[in-house]
Amino acid sequence: MGDRETGVVTLKVNGKEITVREGTLILDAAREAGCHIPTFCYQATLSGVGSCRMCLVEIEGQRKLQPSCVTPVMSGMEVKTESESVISARQAMLEFLLSNHALDCPVCDKGGECELQNMVYTYGPRKGRYAEVKIRHHEKDYVLSPVIVKNSNRCVQCMRCVRVCGEVVGRGVLGAIGRGAHQEETSFLRSYLDCDHDGMCIEVCPVGCFMRRPYRYRARPWDLRGSRTVCPYCATGCRMTIEERDGEVVRSIAREGEGFNDKMLCARGRFGYDILNSGGEERLTTPLIKKNGMFEPVSWEKALSIIREQFTKADPRRLGGIASAALTNEELYLFQRLVREVLGSGNIDSTSRWDAATTGAFIFATGITGGGVSIYDCMEAETVFVVGGQVSEENPVTDYIIRYVSDSSRKSVLVASTRAMKLDTSAELSLRHLPGRLGALFNGLVLTLYEDNQERLEGIKEIGVLKGRTVTDLAAECGVSEADLRALCARLESSGSISMVVGTDLLRFREGISGLRLLGDALRALGKVLKILPVLDRCNQRGAWDMGVHPLFGPDYRKVERAGLGCDGMLDQAMDGAMDALYVVGEDVVNMYPDRTFAEEALSRVGFLVVQDVSLTDTARMAHLVLPGAYPGEKEGTFTNQEGRVQHISRLLEPPGQARVDLEIIEAVGSSIVHGFSDGTPQTVFDEIRREVSMYRDAAFSGGSPDGWLVKKSARRLEGFELIEEKKVSLDADPEHPYFLVTGNHIFLSGSLSRRSGILNELVREAVVEISEEAAGELGVIDGQTVSVSGRGFDATYSVRIRKGTPREVVFIAENFEDKAANRFYKRGDVVPRVKITA
Amino acid sequence: MNEKKVKIVKRDTPGALDLAKKTVFLDFIKGLSITLRYNLSRSITIRYPDEEKWIPYPRFRGAHTLNRDEEGRELCVACELCVKACPTNCITVVPMEDDTGKGIADRVAKVWEVDLARCFFCGYCEDACPTTAVRLGRDYELACFELDKARKTKEELLKPQSVPEDFEGGIIVQAKLQRTKSGIKVKPNLWKKKEKK
């Protein structure tokens, strides 16, 4: 009884005494004590159902065996996990499961890594007595989604798929139909409804009920050679293993205990691996030089000598480099050294979408220099405020973690976004605000806080700018009802600890950052424990900033003596004909810059454009010289995800033909100009990073914890971004074009890289425009219908997708479609373009 | 080691009897008579490959064959267990999906290859096979001039065997040596049994 106060319980497992936290399940306690208990239905991240009965244990004093996965420990309990009755119960259970199992292991894709197989080999009876006809749900496997194949005859009814679909993915597509032995876990009418196609059901299924369609009958697990890598499709940075057979990558898989994401991956991560196989004309395999408007192959020596000649003769101020945030830390670090030290230029950027001052302010406001913040630490807070982005679609696994942690621990989740979001169903309160009005929302919150706690917030100078404003007009400005705004504020005020999950809308709309900083300051002044998790969309965006691939600061956020130009500035200068040379690595400027026509025009005026990429992108087509680079699966290095987690990626395949790893290319370019530039191995460059960047001082290159390593607080303070001027985003009425266009990443796509994946393209066959229910009603269109969307300078046809809960005036087009690129709707300087839709 | 004792046999001086034997070539006749006797008796060697061939017992382990069921469907489901069981790594199997009813399941072998130059005919593949698709047959004429020819593909292995499964074997039958451009073959006539003593 004395244990109650201390919150710990002492019990005996197989005679061994252990002490665990109160409320621990017997299963976890036993595993802690080193006793293995077999399970099917138990999964740490899911709710307990106790349906498989494999984990039965004997408890002294209780006549019946108890399922350990749903029974919490009690003080003085004596648990036996290997007693005679337990062993015979396990055997009986397995015999029972096998009595209605298809037993088609030679055909089943799971054969060789099947939990039921392993269990029967370890614990099972070696013979069955059941001789009747087995229940068959269907004769042939059926296709549940373009990526999932289903065979219900193998089901052991553990319900993991149903639970993961509802509790983690948040879709609830799967359910159990029927009762008893006739129960089948499937979707309504065996159609895929609103499926996210992330294949979580495949990963959690202990048997071969759910199978990957692209991997169907391709290999056995023992044929595969794998390497641990990080998903390149967003900054969540999920750990995964890509596996190849005969030089072809056949699957990517996330395993429990191998990374912070355990088995979680989204559709992109789990099915987008086939970009590595995309060979043929798509993939660049040799350097190309443009002669008379046509590309011709050229040798590396010749290519490098041309680069040396062009780069050395150019004026450093008329030179520049843009590196993609999908490169490794080592490549980005070396690239920034190349541009700054070798070429002597300060013009460098890691994105073509956002402007330099805004990203600087964003880094300052979200406290990125303060070191890494684990998402699980963020989820410890009482309240989680998701704002400024479409987490559910841009970073699906971040969304899964928020959902399952908050649902299982009854946290309050608050959502503020421009469009309806999947996370709404888990949220206590979700608001829809107008695009480009986050500043007003944050200010409204600050003002409400200020009204209630005037004396405590008096110390914050910047609140002065809000004098004269009222909560009512700020709420009206951002298109939220005042009552909702106040309710949101009340939630924040009543929580002792708050985590803010902040998306990239602040960067896209170039506003709201001062508001975020003000809100952060106000909440801290009120004594709240505040953590901010930036949610980014390029896999190594945070690493790119840490490495100093930014015109306004160097590695470790060191102030640069002379600020250079960002992508925006470089294109401006190019437009004036004052760019002699530009070195673009992996970034598709033409498709990503918000105003495609301008970007094309500017790039065509660059004196000498070098593009290094894996395939001939629209930007590469404009280049004078094209260098063939490599995909993440072909190189070694580290990525830093949005949390600041440094994770090592290893090499699985060799780049094809004469293509080379980007690090080697950057090193070769550097060495061709300055002798002994670097030796260009990932390990030595990483050692250099550890010396130069204080945040990475103690980081390990490879090995270490499977969860990666969180960067430390920077020794330096980011300066110069405390105050930036924010232009108010114009949302004036335009009767001609009644809808606001919002862009972002599609749930199945990220950047232009994912468009090269055949499997992902199968999920998104055509370019889609997402509109609200109200707008659909006005236009009289239905889901899947083709409509034409016209902006002020561009129009195209899209397929309609109706999204319930999105405000009437908001229209969404993903940034990923190259043929109908969303950036064509933008005129330079536009933040929220207006469009018209006609059925 | 013991020293080998060399026995010195003293030859007797040739006598009159010896001389007589030599004059009538007695030893010569003795030897020739054995030759003559074998010449007339039934031969104990098999006139392989020109006229005869030995057909092994069903348990013989020769070159691999892939079997079909009564309806002509491929029995192999490309489960790759033979590959896993093989101690010499001489089998390659790549599965694929085929819904046309070609095989007994929708999983069939896209590639099923065995390198007979590496195989040592242990028969583990046979034991591992859950569908009795792979059997070691009774073909033993495996010599070839190029190593590539020792790799047998699925198409070759699926052809009916020269000796049917239910043929008893353990006998010598009449055969014919065939020289073709692709090589030499000894074609048995299973129904012309050759009795041997």
Short mmCIF file of C-alpha atoms in Angstrom, two decimals, chain A residues 106-109 140-141 216-220 222-223 245-246, chain B residues 77 79-81 84 93-97 99 105-107 130:
data_model
loop_
_atom_site.label_atom_id
_atom_site.label_comp_id
_atom_site.label_asym_id
_atom_site.label_seq_id
_atom_site.Cartn_x
_atom_site.Cartn_y
_atom_site.Cartn_z
CA PRO A 106 5.24 -20.86 -49.99
CA VAL A 107 3.12 -18.36 -51.88
CA CYS A 108 2.76 -15.73 -49.16
CA ASP A 109 5.03 -12.71 -49.38
CA LYS A 140 -8.15 -14.73 -54.92
CA ASP A 141 -6.23 -11.92 -53.26
CA ARG A 216 4.32 -8.56 -54.62
CA TYR A 217 6.14 -11.78 -55.48
CA ARG A 218 9.44 -10.06 -56.03
CA ALA A 219 11.69 -11.64 -53.44
CA ARG A 220 12.09 -13.42 -50.14
CA TRP A 222 16.64 -13.38 -47.23
CA ASP A 223 17.30 -12.31 -50.83
CA ARG A 245 17.54 -7.45 -54.98
CA ASP A 246 19.78 -7.81 -58.02
CA VAL B 77 5.24 -21.46 -56.79
CA CYS B 79 8.86 -19.95 -52.93
CA GLU B 80 12.65 -20.04 -53.16
CA LEU B 81 12.99 -22.69 -50.49
CA LYS B 84 17.64 -21.48 -49.41
CA VAL B 93 14.63 -18.35 -58.53
CA VAL B 94 12.87 -15.08 -59.22
CA PRO B 95 9.12 -15.13 -58.64
CA MET B 96 6.45 -13.13 -60.40
CA GLU B 97 2.72 -12.73 -60.35
CA ASP B 99 -2.99 -14.69 -62.90
CA ALA B 105 -1.04 -20.45 -57.58
CA ASP B 106 -0.83 -16.90 -58.85
CA ARG B 107 2.82 -16.92 -57.89
CA PRO B 130 6.59 -27.91 -50.72
#
